[in-house]
Amino acid sequence: MLAVSGVLADHAFQLWSRGKSFQSVELFGISICCLGGCFDPVNWMWICLPFTRNHITEPGRFAKAGWIIIGLGWLVFVVGMIGKYVHP
């Protein structure tokens, strides 16, 4: 999850360098969500899969911190998505 987050952040930086600011903000939000998923990776993967929603394990010690980071990433993603469609 950490490696995926790093790759997505690098790609977001490359998009920012090319002048695609809102697409890079959107991708950086997804990168932050993946970073938050590092704190509780098993439950994060189970929630992302549609057929395993009822099979969640006991959350780890840092699961609440992960959900806070995921929430911040979601907000960044929404800002990027709104900006991408409002300012084409």
PDB file of N, CA and C in Angstrom:
ATOM      1  N   MET A   1       0.830  -1.184   0.000  1.00  0.00           N
ATOM      2  CA  MET A   1       0.000   0.000   0.000  1.00  0.00           C
ATOM      3  C   MET A   1       0.880   1.256   0.000  1.00  0.00           C
ATOM      4  N   LEU A   2       1.968   1.202   0.730  1.00  0.00           N
ATOM      5  CA  LEU A   2       2.855   2.359   0.781  1.00  0.00           C
ATOM      6  C   LEU A   2       3.530   2.587  -0.575  1.00  0.00           C
ATOM      7  N   ALA A   3       3.912   1.504  -1.231  1.00  0.00           N
ATOM      8  CA  ALA A   3       4.541   1.633  -2.550  1.00  0.00           C
ATOM      9  C   ALA A   3       3.545   2.168  -3.579  1.00  0.00           C
ATOM     10  N   VAL A   4       2.309   1.704  -3.519  1.00  0.00           N
ATOM     11  CA  VAL A   4       1.274   2.204  -4.429  1.00  0.00           C
ATOM     12  C   VAL A   4       1.040   3.690  -4.182  1.00  0.00           C
ATOM     13  N   SER A   5       1.020   4.084  -2.925  1.00  0.00           N
ATOM     14  CA  SER A   5       0.843   5.490  -2.586  1.00  0.00           C
ATOM     15  C   SER A   5       1.992   6.331  -3.135  1.00  0.00           C
ATOM     16  N   GLY A   6       3.200   5.838  -3.026  1.00  0.00           N
ATOM     17  CA  GLY A   6       4.359   6.561  -3.550  1.00  0.00           C
ATOM     18  C   GLY A   6       4.332   6.692  -5.065  1.00  0.00           C
ATOM     19  N   VAL A   7       3.946   5.618  -5.749  1.00  0.00           N
ATOM     20  CA  VAL A   7       3.870   5.656  -7.213  1.00  0.00           C
ATOM     21  C   VAL A   7       2.789   6.640  -7.658  1.00  0.00           C
ATOM     22  N   LEU A   8       1.648   6.622  -6.991  1.00  0.00           N
ATOM     23  CA  LEU A   8       0.574   7.551  -7.344  1.00  0.00           C
ATOM     24  C   LEU A   8       0.983   8.997  -7.071  1.00  0.00           C
ATOM     25  N   ALA A   9       1.683   9.239  -5.976  1.00  0.00           N
ATOM     26  CA  ALA A   9       2.148  10.595  -5.677  1.00  0.00           C
ATOM     27  C   ALA A   9       3.169  11.066  -6.714  1.00  0.00           C
ATOM     28  N   ASP A  10       4.035  10.169  -7.152  1.00  0.00           N
ATOM     29  CA  ASP A  10       5.007  10.523  -8.186  1.00  0.00           C
ATOM     30  C   ASP A  10       4.301  10.862  -9.500  1.00  0.00           C
ATOM     31  N   HIS A  11       3.307  10.066  -9.858  1.00  0.00           N
ATOM     32  CA  HIS A  11       2.553  10.340 -11.084  1.00  0.00           C
ATOM     33  C   HIS A  11       1.776  11.654 -10.962  1.00  0.00           C
ATOM     34  N   ALA A  12       1.256  11.946  -9.777  1.00  0.00           N
ATOM     35  CA  ALA A  12       0.562  13.216  -9.554  1.00  0.00           C
ATOM     36  C   ALA A  12       1.530  14.387  -9.718  1.00  0.00           C
ATOM     37  N   PHE A  13       2.757  14.240  -9.227  1.00  0.00           N
ATOM     38  CA  PHE A  13       3.753  15.290  -9.391  1.00  0.00           C
ATOM     39  C   PHE A  13       4.093  15.499 -10.861  1.00  0.00           C
ATOM     40  N   GLN A  14       4.164  14.414 -11.627  1.00  0.00           N
ATOM     41  CA  GLN A  14       4.433  14.541 -13.060  1.00  0.00           C
ATOM     42  C   GLN A  14       3.284  15.245 -13.770  1.00  0.00           C
ATOM     43  N   LEU A  15       2.046  14.950 -13.383  1.00  0.00           N
ATOM     44  CA  LEU A  15       0.911  15.651 -13.957  1.00  0.00           C
ATOM     45  C   LEU A  15       0.951  17.139 -13.599  1.00  0.00           C
ATOM     46  N   TRP A  16       1.337  17.440 -12.365  1.00  0.00           N
ATOM     47  CA  TRP A  16       1.451  18.838 -11.942  1.00  0.00           C
ATOM     48  C   TRP A  16       2.510  19.565 -12.775  1.00  0.00           C
ATOM     49  N   SER A  17       3.606  18.885 -13.078  1.00  0.00           N
ATOM     50  CA  SER A  17       4.667  19.491 -13.887  1.00  0.00           C
ATOM     51  C   SER A  17       4.202  19.775 -15.303  1.00  0.00           C
ATOM     52  N   ARG A  18       3.277  18.972 -15.824  1.00  0.00           N
ATOM     53  CA  ARG A  18       2.741  19.169 -17.168  1.00  0.00           C
ATOM     54  C   ARG A  18       1.621  20.205 -17.214  1.00  0.00           C
ATOM     55  N   GLY A  19       1.242  20.741 -16.065  1.00  0.00           N
ATOM     56  CA  GLY A  19       0.217  21.774 -16.037  1.00  0.00           C
ATOM     57  C   GLY A  19      -1.196  21.276 -15.825  1.00  0.00           C
ATOM     58  N   LYS A  20      -1.371  20.021 -15.522  1.00  0.00           N
ATOM     59  CA  LYS A  20      -2.699  19.450 -15.273  1.00  0.00           C
ATOM     60  C   LYS A  20      -2.935  19.435 -13.765  1.00  0.00           C
ATOM     61  N   SER A  21      -3.209  20.620 -13.233  1.00  0.00           N
ATOM     62  CA  SER A  21      -3.224  20.775 -11.776  1.00  0.00           C
ATOM     63  C   SER A  21      -4.373  20.028 -11.105  1.00  0.00           C
ATOM     64  N   PHE A  22      -5.586  20.111 -11.650  1.00  0.00           N
ATOM     65  CA  PHE A  22      -6.711  19.467 -10.972  1.00  0.00           C
ATOM     66  C   PHE A  22      -6.649  17.944 -11.078  1.00  0.00           C
ATOM     67  N   GLN A  23      -6.150  17.429 -12.181  1.00  0.00           N
ATOM     68  CA  GLN A  23      -5.974  15.974 -12.280  1.00  0.00           C
ATOM     69  C   GLN A  23      -4.915  15.498 -11.290  1.00  0.00           C
ATOM     70  N   SER A  24      -3.890  16.301 -11.089  1.00  0.00           N
ATOM     71  CA  SER A  24      -2.861  15.901 -10.135  1.00  0.00           C
ATOM     72  C   SER A  24      -3.382  15.964  -8.702  1.00  0.00           C
ATOM     73  N   VAL A  25      -4.226  16.947  -8.382  1.00  0.00           N
ATOM     74  CA  VAL A  25      -4.810  17.027  -7.040  1.00  0.00           C
ATOM     75  C   VAL A  25      -5.712  15.822  -6.798  1.00  0.00           C
ATOM     76  N   GLU A  26      -6.473  15.449  -7.816  1.00  0.00           N
ATOM     77  CA  GLU A  26      -7.351  14.279  -7.710  1.00  0.00           C
ATOM     78  C   GLU A  26      -6.539  13.002  -7.470  1.00  0.00           C
ATOM     79  N   LEU A  27      -5.480  12.830  -8.210  1.00  0.00           N
ATOM     80  CA  LEU A  27      -4.639  11.637  -8.051  1.00  0.00           C
ATOM     81  C   LEU A  27      -3.885  11.661  -6.727  1.00  0.00           C
ATOM     82  N   PHE A  28      -3.492  12.844  -6.274  1.00  0.00           N
ATOM     83  CA  PHE A  28      -2.828  12.950  -4.984  1.00  0.00           C
ATOM     84  C   PHE A  28      -3.788  12.591  -3.848  1.00  0.00           C
ATOM     85  N   GLY A  29      -5.076  12.908  -4.001  1.00  0.00           N
ATOM     86  CA  GLY A  29      -6.074  12.493  -3.015  1.00  0.00           C
ATOM     87  C   GLY A  29      -6.183  10.985  -2.926  1.00  0.00           C
ATOM     88  N   ILE A  30      -6.143  10.321  -4.067  1.00  0.00           N
ATOM     89  CA  ILE A  30      -6.170   8.855  -4.072  1.00  0.00           C
ATOM     90  C   ILE A  30      -4.904   8.306  -3.421  1.00  0.00           C
ATOM     91  N   SER A  31      -3.774   8.975  -3.655  1.00  0.00           N
ATOM     92  CA  SER A  31      -2.515   8.571  -3.027  1.00  0.00           C
ATOM     93  C   SER A  31      -2.599   8.684  -1.503  1.00  0.00           C
ATOM     94  N   ILE A  32      -3.223   9.754  -1.008  1.00  0.00           N
ATOM     95  CA  ILE A  32      -3.389   9.918   0.435  1.00  0.00           C
ATOM     96  C   ILE A  32      -4.307   8.829   0.992  1.00  0.00           C
ATOM     97  N   CYS A  33      -5.353   8.470   0.243  1.00  0.00           N
ATOM     98  CA  CYS A  33      -6.243   7.390   0.697  1.00  0.00           C
ATOM     99  C   CYS A  33      -5.481   6.072   0.805  1.00  0.00           C
ATOM    100  N   CYS A  34      -4.616   5.791  -0.162  1.00  0.00           N
ATOM    101  CA  CYS A  34      -3.810   4.563  -0.094  1.00  0.00           C
ATOM    102  C   CYS A  34      -2.835   4.616   1.081  1.00  0.00           C
ATOM    103  N   LEU A  35      -2.305   5.790   1.369  1.00  0.00           N
ATOM    104  CA  LEU A  35      -1.421   5.940   2.516  1.00  0.00           C
ATOM    105  C   LEU A  35      -2.186   5.671   3.817  1.00  0.00           C
ATOM    106  N   GLY A  36      -3.410   6.152   3.917  1.00  0.00           N
ATOM    107  CA  GLY A  36      -4.225   5.869   5.096  1.00  0.00           C
ATOM    108  C   GLY A  36      -4.575   4.398   5.212  1.00  0.00           C
ATOM    109  N   GLY A  37      -4.696   3.722   4.078  1.00  0.00           N
ATOM    110  CA  GLY A  37      -4.971   2.295   4.088  1.00  0.00           C
ATOM    111  C   GLY A  37      -3.823   1.467   4.645  1.00  0.00           C
ATOM    112  N   CYS A  38      -2.634   2.036   4.723  1.00  0.00           N
ATOM    113  CA  CYS A  38      -1.479   1.326   5.295  1.00  0.00           C
ATOM    114  C   CYS A  38      -1.658   1.034   6.778  1.00  0.00           C
ATOM    115  N   PHE A  39      -2.467   1.817   7.471  1.00  0.00           N
ATOM    116  CA  PHE A  39      -2.640   1.634   8.907  1.00  0.00           C
ATOM    117  C   PHE A  39      -3.552   0.463   9.242  1.00  0.00           C
ATOM    118  N   ASP A  40      -4.423   0.061   8.321  1.00  0.00           N
ATOM    119  CA  ASP A  40      -5.310  -1.083   8.520  1.00  0.00           C
ATOM    120  C   ASP A  40      -5.528  -1.764   7.170  1.00  0.00           C
ATOM    121  N   PRO A  41      -4.480  -2.393   6.613  1.00  0.00           N
ATOM    122  CA  PRO A  41      -4.545  -2.848   5.224  1.00  0.00           C
ATOM    123  C   PRO A  41      -5.554  -3.956   4.952  1.00  0.00           C
ATOM    124  N   VAL A  42      -5.751  -4.854   5.892  1.00  0.00           N
ATOM    125  CA  VAL A  42      -6.673  -5.964   5.640  1.00  0.00           C
ATOM    126  C   VAL A  42      -8.101  -5.447   5.487  1.00  0.00           C
ATOM    127  N   ASN A  43      -8.541  -4.624   6.420  1.00  0.00           N
ATOM    128  CA  ASN A  43      -9.895  -4.084   6.334  1.00  0.00           C
ATOM    129  C   ASN A  43     -10.049  -3.143   5.154  1.00  0.00           C
ATOM    130  N   TRP A  44      -9.010  -2.405   4.814  1.00  0.00           N
ATOM    131  CA  TRP A  44      -9.075  -1.500   3.672  1.00  0.00           C
ATOM    132  C   TRP A  44      -9.305  -2.291   2.391  1.00  0.00           C
ATOM    133  N   MET A  45      -8.608  -3.397   2.218  1.00  0.00           N
ATOM    134  CA  MET A  45      -8.805  -4.218   1.020  1.00  0.00           C
ATOM    135  C   MET A  45     -10.187  -4.874   1.023  1.00  0.00           C
ATOM    136  N   TRP A  46     -10.637  -5.346   2.197  1.00  0.00           N
ATOM    137  CA  TRP A  46     -11.939  -5.998   2.262  1.00  0.00           C
ATOM    138  C   TRP A  46     -13.058  -5.014   1.936  1.00  0.00           C
ATOM    139  N   ILE A  47     -12.941  -3.768   2.383  1.00  0.00           N
ATOM    140  CA  ILE A  47     -13.982  -2.782   2.113  1.00  0.00           C
ATOM    141  C   ILE A  47     -13.986  -2.389   0.640  1.00  0.00           C
ATOM    142  N   CYS A  48     -12.833  -2.380  -0.005  1.00  0.00           N
ATOM    143  CA  CYS A  48     -12.763  -2.010  -1.417  1.00  0.00           C
ATOM    144  C   CYS A  48     -13.344  -3.082  -2.336  1.00  0.00           C
ATOM    145  N   LEU A  49     -13.353  -4.326  -1.902  1.00  0.00           N
ATOM    146  CA  LEU A  49     -13.909  -5.405  -2.715  1.00  0.00           C
ATOM    147  C   LEU A  49     -15.408  -5.523  -2.453  1.00  0.00           C
ATOM    148  N   PRO A  50     -16.226  -5.590  -3.492  1.00  0.00           N
ATOM    149  CA  PRO A  50     -17.680  -5.566  -3.286  1.00  0.00           C
ATOM    150  C   PRO A  50     -18.256  -6.841  -2.669  1.00  0.00           C
ATOM    151  N   PHE A  51     -17.624  -7.980  -2.853  1.00  0.00           N
ATOM    152  CA  PHE A  51     -18.200  -9.240  -2.382  1.00  0.00           C
ATOM    153  C   PHE A  51     -17.727  -9.641  -0.989  1.00  0.00           C
ATOM    154  N   THR A  52     -16.950  -8.799  -0.313  1.00  0.00           N
ATOM    155  CA  THR A  52     -16.440  -9.160   1.007  1.00  0.00           C
ATOM    156  C   THR A  52     -16.796  -8.139   2.080  1.00  0.00           C
ATOM    157  N   ARG A  53     -17.833  -7.363   1.904  1.00  0.00           N
ATOM    158  CA  ARG A  53     -18.163  -6.290   2.838  1.00  0.00           C
ATOM    159  C   ARG A  53     -18.528  -6.806   4.232  1.00  0.00           C
ATOM    160  N   ASN A  54     -19.002  -8.001   4.376  1.00  0.00           N
ATOM    161  CA  ASN A  54     -19.402  -8.521   5.679  1.00  0.00           C
ATOM    162  C   ASN A  54     -18.283  -9.280   6.383  1.00  0.00           C
ATOM    163  N   HIS A  55     -17.121  -9.386   5.792  1.00  0.00           N
ATOM    164  CA  HIS A  55     -16.020 -10.166   6.351  1.00  0.00           C
ATOM    165  C   HIS A  55     -14.886  -9.254   6.811  1.00  0.00           C
ATOM    166  N   ILE A  56     -15.176  -8.332   7.706  1.00  0.00           N
ATOM    167  CA  ILE A  56     -14.175  -7.387   8.188  1.00  0.00           C
ATOM    168  C   ILE A  56     -13.567  -7.935   9.476  1.00  0.00           C
ATOM    169  N   THR A  57     -12.248  -7.821   9.602  1.00  0.00           N
ATOM    170  CA  THR A  57     -11.565  -8.315  10.792  1.00  0.00           C
ATOM    171  C   THR A  57     -11.556  -7.251  11.884  1.00  0.00           C
ATOM    172  N   GLU A  58     -11.023  -7.615  13.039  1.00  0.00           N
ATOM    173  CA  GLU A  58     -10.916  -6.658  14.141  1.00  0.00           C
ATOM    174  C   GLU A  58      -9.890  -5.588  13.770  1.00  0.00           C
ATOM    175  N   PRO A  59     -10.246  -4.304  13.906  1.00  0.00           N
ATOM    176  CA  PRO A  59      -9.313  -3.242  13.501  1.00  0.00           C
ATOM    177  C   PRO A  59      -8.065  -3.207  14.381  1.00  0.00           C
ATOM    178  N   GLY A  60      -6.976  -2.750  13.783  1.00  0.00           N
ATOM    179  CA  GLY A  60      -5.722  -2.637  14.513  1.00  0.00           C
ATOM    180  C   GLY A  60      -5.697  -1.419  15.422  1.00  0.00           C
ATOM    181  N   ARG A  61      -4.552  -1.214  16.075  1.00  0.00           N
ATOM    182  CA  ARG A  61      -4.431  -0.098  17.021  1.00  0.00           C
ATOM    183  C   ARG A  61      -4.511   1.258  16.334  1.00  0.00           C
ATOM    184  N   PHE A  62      -3.994   1.360  15.130  1.00  0.00           N
ATOM    185  CA  PHE A  62      -3.916   2.647  14.448  1.00  0.00           C
ATOM    186  C   PHE A  62      -4.991   2.802  13.371  1.00  0.00           C
ATOM    187  N   ALA A  63      -6.051   2.030  13.451  1.00  0.00           N
ATOM    188  CA  ALA A  63      -7.086   2.076  12.424  1.00  0.00           C
ATOM    189  C   ALA A  63      -7.790   3.429  12.385  1.00  0.00           C
ATOM    190  N   LYS A  64      -8.017   4.045  13.538  1.00  0.00           N
ATOM    191  CA  LYS A  64      -8.691   5.348  13.550  1.00  0.00           C
ATOM    192  C   LYS A  64      -7.838   6.411  12.870  1.00  0.00           C
ATOM    193  N   ALA A  65      -6.535   6.369  13.077  1.00  0.00           N
ATOM    194  CA  ALA A  65      -5.650   7.319  12.397  1.00  0.00           C
ATOM    195  C   ALA A  65      -5.704   7.096  10.890  1.00  0.00           C
ATOM    196  N   GLY A  66      -5.770   5.854  10.478  1.00  0.00           N
ATOM    197  CA  GLY A  66      -5.882   5.543   9.056  1.00  0.00           C
ATOM    198  C   GLY A  66      -7.157   6.082   8.454  1.00  0.00           C
ATOM    199  N   TRP A  67      -8.269   5.952   9.174  1.00  0.00           N
ATOM    200  CA  TRP A  67      -9.540   6.461   8.659  1.00  0.00           C
ATOM    201  C   TRP A  67      -9.536   7.982   8.579  1.00  0.00           C
ATOM    202  N   ILE A  68      -8.858   8.647   9.506  1.00  0.00           N
ATOM    203  CA  ILE A  68      -8.745  10.110   9.440  1.00  0.00           C
ATOM    204  C   ILE A  68      -7.944  10.516   8.204  1.00  0.00           C
ATOM    205  N   ILE A  69      -6.855   9.815   7.945  1.00  0.00           N
ATOM    206  CA  ILE A  69      -6.041  10.110   6.763  1.00  0.00           C
ATOM    207  C   ILE A  69      -6.817   9.808   5.488  1.00  0.00           C
ATOM    208  N   ILE A  70      -7.578   8.721   5.471  1.00  0.00           N
ATOM    209  CA  ILE A  70      -8.408   8.392   4.309  1.00  0.00           C
ATOM    210  C   ILE A  70      -9.452   9.481   4.078  1.00  0.00           C
ATOM    211  N   GLY A  71     -10.033   9.994   5.163  1.00  0.00           N
ATOM    212  CA  GLY A  71     -11.012  11.075   5.034  1.00  0.00           C
ATOM    213  C   GLY A  71     -10.393  12.335   4.446  1.00  0.00           C
ATOM    214  N   LEU A  72      -9.182  12.674   4.875  1.00  0.00           N
ATOM    215  CA  LEU A  72      -8.492  13.828   4.303  1.00  0.00           C
ATOM    216  C   LEU A  72      -8.182  13.608   2.823  1.00  0.00           C
ATOM    217  N   GLY A  73      -7.777  12.406   2.486  1.00  0.00           N
ATOM    218  CA  GLY A  73      -7.524  12.077   1.084  1.00  0.00           C
ATOM    219  C   GLY A  73      -8.781  12.160   0.250  1.00  0.00           C
ATOM    220  N   TRP A  74      -9.907  11.737   0.821  1.00  0.00           N
ATOM    221  CA  TRP A  74     -11.177  11.819   0.113  1.00  0.00           C
ATOM    222  C   TRP A  74     -11.540  13.277  -0.167  1.00  0.00           C
ATOM    223  N   LEU A  75     -11.312  14.162   0.803  1.00  0.00           N
ATOM    224  CA  LEU A  75     -11.593  15.582   0.593  1.00  0.00           C
ATOM    225  C   LEU A  75     -10.717  16.171  -0.518  1.00  0.00           C
ATOM    226  N   VAL A  76      -9.440  15.815  -0.526  1.00  0.00           N
ATOM    227  CA  VAL A  76      -8.544  16.288  -1.583  1.00  0.00           C
ATOM    228  C   VAL A  76      -8.997  15.752  -2.928  1.00  0.00           C
ATOM    229  N   PHE A  77      -9.412  14.504  -2.988  1.00  0.00           N
ATOM    230  CA  PHE A  77      -9.911  13.898  -4.223  1.00  0.00           C
ATOM    231  C   PHE A  77     -11.148  14.634  -4.731  1.00  0.00           C
ATOM    232  N   VAL A  78     -12.076  14.955  -3.839  1.00  0.00           N
ATOM    233  CA  VAL A  78     -13.310  15.652  -4.243  1.00  0.00           C
ATOM    234  C   VAL A  78     -12.989  17.052  -4.751  1.00  0.00           C
ATOM    235  N   VAL A  79     -12.062  17.754  -4.085  1.00  0.00           N
ATOM    236  CA  VAL A  79     -11.663  19.085  -4.560  1.00  0.00           C
ATOM    237  C   VAL A  79     -11.071  18.994  -5.969  1.00  0.00           C
ATOM    238  N   GLY A  80     -10.233  18.019  -6.201  1.00  0.00           N
ATOM    239  CA  GLY A  80      -9.657  17.826  -7.533  1.00  0.00           C
ATOM    240  C   GLY A  80     -10.701  17.483  -8.569  1.00  0.00           C
ATOM    241  N   MET A  81     -11.668  16.648  -8.204  1.00  0.00           N
ATOM    242  CA  MET A  81     -12.707  16.257  -9.145  1.00  0.00           C
ATOM    243  C   MET A  81     -13.604  17.444  -9.492  1.00  0.00           C
ATOM    244  N   ILE A  82     -13.989  18.215  -8.493  1.00  0.00           N
ATOM    245  CA  ILE A  82     -14.826  19.385  -8.747  1.00  0.00           C
ATOM    246  C   ILE A  82     -14.066  20.398  -9.599  1.00  0.00           C
ATOM    247  N   GLY A  83     -12.815  20.640  -9.264  1.00  0.00           N
ATOM    248  CA  GLY A  83     -12.018  21.584 -10.051  1.00  0.00           C
ATOM    249  C   GLY A  83     -11.815  21.133 -11.476  1.00  0.00           C
ATOM    250  N   LYS A  84     -11.658  19.837 -11.685  1.00  0.00           N
ATOM    251  CA  LYS A  84     -11.443  19.316 -13.030  1.00  0.00           C
ATOM    252  C   LYS A  84     -12.658  19.541 -13.914  1.00  0.00           C
ATOM    253  N   TYR A  85     -13.855  19.430 -13.346  1.00  0.00           N
ATOM    254  CA  TYR A  85     -15.053  19.587 -14.166  1.00  0.00           C
ATOM    255  C   TYR A  85     -15.564  21.024 -14.214  1.00  0.00           C
ATOM    256  N   VAL A  86     -15.226  21.839 -13.215  1.00  0.00           N
ATOM    257  CA  VAL A  86     -15.653  23.233 -13.231  1.00  0.00           C
ATOM    258  C   VAL A  86     -14.714  24.087 -14.088  1.00  0.00           C
ATOM    259  N   HIS A  87     -13.410  23.816 -14.018  1.00  0.00           N
ATOM    260  CA  HIS A  87     -12.401  24.570 -14.772  1.00  0.00           C
ATOM    261  C   HIS A  87     -11.702  23.649 -15.764  1.00  0.00           C
ATOM    262  N   PRO A  88     -12.327  23.359 -16.900  1.00  0.00           N
ATOM    263  CA  PRO A  88     -11.706  22.418 -17.850  1.00  0.00           C
ATOM    264  C   PRO A  88     -10.491  22.904 -18.522  1.00  0.00           C
TER     265      PRO A  88
END
